[in-house]
Coordinates of C-alpha atoms in Angstrom, one line a residue:
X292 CA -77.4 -24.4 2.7
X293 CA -79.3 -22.9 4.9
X294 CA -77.0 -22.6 7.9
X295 CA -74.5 -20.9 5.8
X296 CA -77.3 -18.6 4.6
X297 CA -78.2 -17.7 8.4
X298 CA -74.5 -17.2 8.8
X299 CA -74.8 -14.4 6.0
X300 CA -78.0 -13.0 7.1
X301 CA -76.2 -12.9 10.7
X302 CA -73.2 -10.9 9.2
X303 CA -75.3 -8.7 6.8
X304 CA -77.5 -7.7 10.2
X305 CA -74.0 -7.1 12.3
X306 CA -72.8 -5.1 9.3
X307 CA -76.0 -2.8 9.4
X308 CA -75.9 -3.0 13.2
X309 CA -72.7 -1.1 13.3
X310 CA -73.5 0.8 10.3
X311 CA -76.2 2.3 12.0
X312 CA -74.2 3.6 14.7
X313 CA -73.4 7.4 15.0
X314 CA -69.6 7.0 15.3
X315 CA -69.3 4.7 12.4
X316 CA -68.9 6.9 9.6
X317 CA -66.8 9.1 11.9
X318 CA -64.3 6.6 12.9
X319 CA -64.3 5.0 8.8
X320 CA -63.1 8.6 7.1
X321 CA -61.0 9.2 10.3
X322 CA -58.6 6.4 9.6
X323 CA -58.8 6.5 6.2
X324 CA -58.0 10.0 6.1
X325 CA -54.6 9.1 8.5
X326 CA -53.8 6.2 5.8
X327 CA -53.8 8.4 3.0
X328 CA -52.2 11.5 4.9
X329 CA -49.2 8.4 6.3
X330 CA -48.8 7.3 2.5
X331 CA -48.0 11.2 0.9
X332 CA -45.4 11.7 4.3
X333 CA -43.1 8.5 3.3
X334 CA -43.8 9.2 -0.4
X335 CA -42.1 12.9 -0.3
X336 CA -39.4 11.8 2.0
X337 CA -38.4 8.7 -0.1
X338 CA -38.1 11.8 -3.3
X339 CA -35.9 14.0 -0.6
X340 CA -33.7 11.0 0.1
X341 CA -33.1 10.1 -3.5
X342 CA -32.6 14.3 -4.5
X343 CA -30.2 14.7 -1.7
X344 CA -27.9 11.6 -3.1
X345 CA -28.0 13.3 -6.5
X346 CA -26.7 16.7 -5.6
X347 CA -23.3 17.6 -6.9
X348 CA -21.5 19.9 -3.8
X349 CA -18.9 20.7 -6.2
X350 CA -21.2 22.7 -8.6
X351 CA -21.1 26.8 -8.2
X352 CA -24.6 27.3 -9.1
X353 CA -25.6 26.2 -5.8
X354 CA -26.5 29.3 -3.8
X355 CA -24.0 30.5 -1.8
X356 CA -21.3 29.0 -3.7
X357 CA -21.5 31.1 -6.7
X358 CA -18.6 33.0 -5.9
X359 CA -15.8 32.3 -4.0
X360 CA -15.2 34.5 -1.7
X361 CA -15.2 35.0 2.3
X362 CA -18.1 35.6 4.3
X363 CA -18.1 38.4 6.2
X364 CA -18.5 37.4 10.0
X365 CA -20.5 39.0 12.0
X366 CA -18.9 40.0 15.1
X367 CA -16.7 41.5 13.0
X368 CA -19.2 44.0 11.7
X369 CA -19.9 44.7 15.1
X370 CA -16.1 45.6 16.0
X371 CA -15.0 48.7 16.4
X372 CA -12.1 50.1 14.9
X373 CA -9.3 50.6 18.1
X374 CA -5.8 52.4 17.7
X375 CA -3.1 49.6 16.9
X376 CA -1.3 50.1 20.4
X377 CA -1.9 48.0 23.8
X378 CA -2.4 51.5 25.5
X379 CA -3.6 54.1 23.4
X380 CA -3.5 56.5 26.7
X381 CA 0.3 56.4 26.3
X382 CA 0.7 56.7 22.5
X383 CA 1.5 60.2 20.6
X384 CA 0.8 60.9 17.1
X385 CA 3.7 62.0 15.8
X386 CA 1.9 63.6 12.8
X387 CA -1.4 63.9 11.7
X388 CA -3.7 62.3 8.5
X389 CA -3.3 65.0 6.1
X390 CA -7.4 66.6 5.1
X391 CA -7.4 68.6 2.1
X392 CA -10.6 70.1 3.8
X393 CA -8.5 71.1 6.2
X394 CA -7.0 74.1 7.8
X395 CA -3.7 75.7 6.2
X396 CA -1.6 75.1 9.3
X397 CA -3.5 71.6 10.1
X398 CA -2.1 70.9 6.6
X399 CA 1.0 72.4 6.8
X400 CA 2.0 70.2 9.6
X401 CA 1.0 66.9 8.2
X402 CA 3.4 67.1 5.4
X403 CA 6.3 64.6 5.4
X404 CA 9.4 66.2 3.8
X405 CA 11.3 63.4 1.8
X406 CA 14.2 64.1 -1.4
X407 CA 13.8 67.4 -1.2
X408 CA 9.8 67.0 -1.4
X409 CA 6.9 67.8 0.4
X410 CA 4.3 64.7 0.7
X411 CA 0.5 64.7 1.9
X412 CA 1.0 62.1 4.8
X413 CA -1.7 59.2 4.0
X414 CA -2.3 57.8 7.4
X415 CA -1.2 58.6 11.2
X416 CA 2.3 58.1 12.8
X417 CA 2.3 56.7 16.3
X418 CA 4.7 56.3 18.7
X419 CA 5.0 56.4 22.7
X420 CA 5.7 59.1 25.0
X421 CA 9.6 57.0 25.8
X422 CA 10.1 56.7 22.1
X423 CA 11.0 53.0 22.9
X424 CA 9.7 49.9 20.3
X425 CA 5.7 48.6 21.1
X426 CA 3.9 45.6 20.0
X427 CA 1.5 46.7 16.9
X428 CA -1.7 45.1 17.3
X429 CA -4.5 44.5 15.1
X430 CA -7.0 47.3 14.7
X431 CA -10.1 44.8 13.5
X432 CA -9.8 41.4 12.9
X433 CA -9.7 40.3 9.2
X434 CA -7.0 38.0 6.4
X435 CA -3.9 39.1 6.1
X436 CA -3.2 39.8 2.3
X437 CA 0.4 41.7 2.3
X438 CA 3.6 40.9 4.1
X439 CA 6.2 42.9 2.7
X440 CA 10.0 44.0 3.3
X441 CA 10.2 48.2 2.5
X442 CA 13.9 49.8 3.5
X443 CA 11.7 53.0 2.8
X444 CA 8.7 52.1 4.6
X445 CA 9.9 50.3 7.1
X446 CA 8.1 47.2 6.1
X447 CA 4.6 46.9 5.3
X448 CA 1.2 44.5 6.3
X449 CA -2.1 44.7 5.1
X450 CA -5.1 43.0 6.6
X451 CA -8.2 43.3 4.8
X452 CA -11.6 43.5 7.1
X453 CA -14.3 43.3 4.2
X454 CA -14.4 43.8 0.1
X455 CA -12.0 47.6 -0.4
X456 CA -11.7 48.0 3.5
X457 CA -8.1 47.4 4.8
X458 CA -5.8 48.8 7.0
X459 CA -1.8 49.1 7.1
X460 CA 1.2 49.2 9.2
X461 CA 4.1 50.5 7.9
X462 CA 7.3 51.2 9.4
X463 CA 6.8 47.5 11.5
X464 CA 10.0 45.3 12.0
X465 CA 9.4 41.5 13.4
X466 CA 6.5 40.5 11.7
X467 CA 4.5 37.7 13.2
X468 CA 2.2 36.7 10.7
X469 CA 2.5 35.8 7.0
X470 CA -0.3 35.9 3.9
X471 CA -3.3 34.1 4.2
X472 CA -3.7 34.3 8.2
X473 CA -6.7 34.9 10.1
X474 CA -5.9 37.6 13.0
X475 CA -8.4 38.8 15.5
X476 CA -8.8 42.1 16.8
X477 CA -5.6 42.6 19.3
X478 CA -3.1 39.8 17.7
X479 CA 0.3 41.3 18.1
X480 CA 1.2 41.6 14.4
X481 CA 4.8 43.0 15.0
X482 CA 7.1 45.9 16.5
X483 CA 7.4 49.2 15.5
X484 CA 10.3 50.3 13.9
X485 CA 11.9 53.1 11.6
X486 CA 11.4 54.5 8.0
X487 CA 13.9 56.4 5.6
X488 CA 10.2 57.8 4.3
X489 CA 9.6 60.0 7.8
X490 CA 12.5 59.8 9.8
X491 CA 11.7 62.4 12.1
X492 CA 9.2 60.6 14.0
X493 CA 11.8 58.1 15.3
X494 CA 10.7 54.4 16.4
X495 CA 7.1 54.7 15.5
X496 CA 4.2 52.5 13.4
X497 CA 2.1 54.3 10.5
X498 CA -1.3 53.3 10.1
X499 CA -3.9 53.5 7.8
X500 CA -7.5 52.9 6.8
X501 CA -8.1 52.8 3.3
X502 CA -11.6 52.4 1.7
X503 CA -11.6 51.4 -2.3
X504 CA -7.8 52.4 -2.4
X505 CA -8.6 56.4 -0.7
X506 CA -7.1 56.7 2.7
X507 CA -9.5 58.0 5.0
X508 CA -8.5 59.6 8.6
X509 CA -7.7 56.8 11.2
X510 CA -9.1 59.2 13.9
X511 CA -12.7 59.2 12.4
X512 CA -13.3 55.7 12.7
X513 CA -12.0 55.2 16.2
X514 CA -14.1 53.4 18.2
X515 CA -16.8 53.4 15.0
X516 CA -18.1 49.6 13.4
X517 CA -16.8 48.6 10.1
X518 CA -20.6 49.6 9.2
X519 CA -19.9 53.1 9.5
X520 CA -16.8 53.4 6.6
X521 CA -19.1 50.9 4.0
X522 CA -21.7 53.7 4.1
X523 CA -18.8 56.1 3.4
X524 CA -18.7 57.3 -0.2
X525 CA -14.8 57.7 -0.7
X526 CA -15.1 58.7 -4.6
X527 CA -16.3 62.6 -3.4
X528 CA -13.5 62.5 -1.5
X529 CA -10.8 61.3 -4.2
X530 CA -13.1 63.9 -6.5
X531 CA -12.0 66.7 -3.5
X532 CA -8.3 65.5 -3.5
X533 CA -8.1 66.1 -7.5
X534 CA -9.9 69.3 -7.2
X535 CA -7.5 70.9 -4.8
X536 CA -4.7 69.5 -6.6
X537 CA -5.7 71.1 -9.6
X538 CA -6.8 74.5 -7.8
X539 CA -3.0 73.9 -6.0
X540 CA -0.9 73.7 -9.3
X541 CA -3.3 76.9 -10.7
X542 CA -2.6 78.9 -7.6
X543 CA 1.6 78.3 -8.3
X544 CA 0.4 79.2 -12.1
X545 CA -0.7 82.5 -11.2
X546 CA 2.0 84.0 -9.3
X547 CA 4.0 83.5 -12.8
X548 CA 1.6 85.2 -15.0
X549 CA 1.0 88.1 -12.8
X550 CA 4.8 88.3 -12.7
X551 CA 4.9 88.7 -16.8
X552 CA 2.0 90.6 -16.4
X553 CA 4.1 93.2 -14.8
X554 CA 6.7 92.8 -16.4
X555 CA 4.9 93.1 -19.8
X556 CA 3.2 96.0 -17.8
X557 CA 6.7 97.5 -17.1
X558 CA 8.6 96.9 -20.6
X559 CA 5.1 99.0 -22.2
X560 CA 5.9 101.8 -19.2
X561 CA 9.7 102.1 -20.3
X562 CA 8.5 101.8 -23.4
X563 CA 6.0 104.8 -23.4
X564 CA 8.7 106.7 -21.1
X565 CA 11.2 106.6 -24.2
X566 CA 8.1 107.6 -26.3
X567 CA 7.7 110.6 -24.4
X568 CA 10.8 111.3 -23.9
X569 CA 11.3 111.2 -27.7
X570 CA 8.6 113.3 -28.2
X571 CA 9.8 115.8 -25.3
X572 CA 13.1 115.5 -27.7
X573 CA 11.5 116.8 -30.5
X574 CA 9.4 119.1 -29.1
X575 CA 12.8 120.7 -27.6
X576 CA 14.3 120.7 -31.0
X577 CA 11.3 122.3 -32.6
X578 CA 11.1 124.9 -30.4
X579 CA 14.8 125.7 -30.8
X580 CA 14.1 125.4 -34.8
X581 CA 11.4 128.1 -34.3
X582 CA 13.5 130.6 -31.9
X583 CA 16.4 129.9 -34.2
X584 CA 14.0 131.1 -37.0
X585 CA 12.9 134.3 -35.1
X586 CA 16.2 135.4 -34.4
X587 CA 17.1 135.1 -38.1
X588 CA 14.0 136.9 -39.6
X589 CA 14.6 139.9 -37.4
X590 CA 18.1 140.0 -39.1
X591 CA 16.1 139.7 -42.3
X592 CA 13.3 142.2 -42.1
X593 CA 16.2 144.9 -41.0
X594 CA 18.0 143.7 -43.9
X595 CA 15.1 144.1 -45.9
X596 CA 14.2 147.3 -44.5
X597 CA 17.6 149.1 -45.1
X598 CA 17.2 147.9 -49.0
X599 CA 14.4 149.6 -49.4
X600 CA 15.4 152.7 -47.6
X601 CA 18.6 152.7 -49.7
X602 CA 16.9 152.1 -53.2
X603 CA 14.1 155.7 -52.0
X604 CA 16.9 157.5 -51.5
X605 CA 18.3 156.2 -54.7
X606 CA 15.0 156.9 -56.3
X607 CA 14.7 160.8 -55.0
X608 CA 18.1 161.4 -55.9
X609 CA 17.5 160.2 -59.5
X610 CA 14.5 162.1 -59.9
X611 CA 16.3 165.8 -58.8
X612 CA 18.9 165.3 -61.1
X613 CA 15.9 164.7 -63.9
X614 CA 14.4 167.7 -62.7

């Protein structure tokens, strides 16, 4: 008994011993504080491990699946719009994007004359100096979304570059891509061809930009980021085009009522004219009524006159034979 009771004592007196040393206490919360901190690390990624297994990747309330719809890169916000030819320096625009801001003759000469009719030219028509067929490239990478046969157009592709931005060729002939591709910027999309719509400017591809359905003028964004036409606010613009089309069809409307004008102006002229000459008319006749009149009294007075002399005489002659 007392052997194991020195053993104790001996233990107890170790136990103080390294009690009593400055670094105990130190060294006890040190590693009890890494136990603890150890236990809360595997606990949380034990709870990840099991959440992640749970998830259900087909759901669309996980962000970013919400909607279905493309991501817009980003290089190809950063590209900037080029003309869809291999070497612009040898392209010619056959006519120009017609701007109803405008000048008259600016105007006048990007009109395309089709069945007898004159129509605002939505886009640019290129063709090269030879007037020989070109490759048509892609102005700006994007999804193709229309691939369509036109005998009046001259065939049609639309590539859409972000939500309402697209661009067209018309007037194309061996198309190389179909709906649904991905082109990049400079993919040879087809040939350029001819249209019934604007024969005039031969072998040649028309191409336009078009923001929420409004064209907008090629030659603005040339060499501009796909940034620059999402700031653009197209519905002034389509506002504008109504506006002048209105103040157009009032301008035709008032050539017509200045012509009745004058002619309502002129029937009342002719009209007065007759008056007056009615009244000259009358005034003639009454004049002739009165000098007709004088001449007749005259006869009259005379007339009058002898009477009287006659019935004196009468009179004088009556009152000598009295006498």
């Amino acid at each position: 008994m007392r052997e194991e009771e020195k053993k104790r004592s001996s233990q107890d007196s170790s136990f103080k011993r390294f009690m009593k040393k400055r670094w105990a206490f130190p060294a006890i919360y040190i590693a009890s504080a890494a136990i603890i901190l150890t236990g809360v690390l595997w606990y949380q990624t034990s709870d990840n491990a099991t959440d992640t297994d749970s998830y259900d990747y087909e759901a669309t309330d996980i962000t970013g699946k919400k909607y279905d719809e493309p991501a817009l890169e980003v290089n190809r916000a950063m590209e900037n719009f080029v003309m869809p030819v291999k070497d612009p320096d040898s392209a010619v625009i056959q006519k120009q994007f017609y701007d109803y801001d405008g000048k008259a003759e600016e105007q006048e000469a990007a009109l395309v004359f089709y069945n007898n009719t004159y129509h605002p030219n939505t886009g640019i028509d290129i063709a090269t100096k030879d007037g020989e067929t070109f490759d048509v490239l892609a102005a700006l990478s994007g999804k193709v979304t229309k691939v369509e046969e036109d005998s009046l157009l001259g065939n049609v592709i639309e590539v859409e570059h972000d939500k309402g931005i697209v661009t067209q060729y018309q007037s194309v002939t061996e198309m190389n891509v179909e709906v649904g591709d991905q082109v990049e910027q400079g993919d040879v999309l087809a040939k350029a061809g001819e249209s019934l719509f604007n024969e005039e400017a031969g072998v040649h591809v028309h191409f336009e930009i078009r923001k929420d359905g409004t064209p907008v003028n090629p030659l603005d964004f040339f060499n501009k980021p796909l940034s620059s036409l999402q700031e653009l606010d197209t519905a002034d613009k389509a506002d504008a085009e109504e506006n002048s089309g209105a103040t157009e069809e009032n301008d035709e409307a008032a050539p017509s009522e200045d012509k009745s004008t004058e002619e309502s102006g002129a029937n009342e002229g002719e009209g007065s004219s007759e008056e007056s000459g009615a009244e000259d008319e009358n005034a003639g006749n009454t004049e002739e009524d009165e000098s007709a009149d004088t001449e007749e009294d005259p006869a009259g007075t005379s007339e009058d006159e002898g009477q009287t002399d006659d019935q004196v005489e009468e009179d004088t002659a009556t009152e000598s034979t009295d006498a």
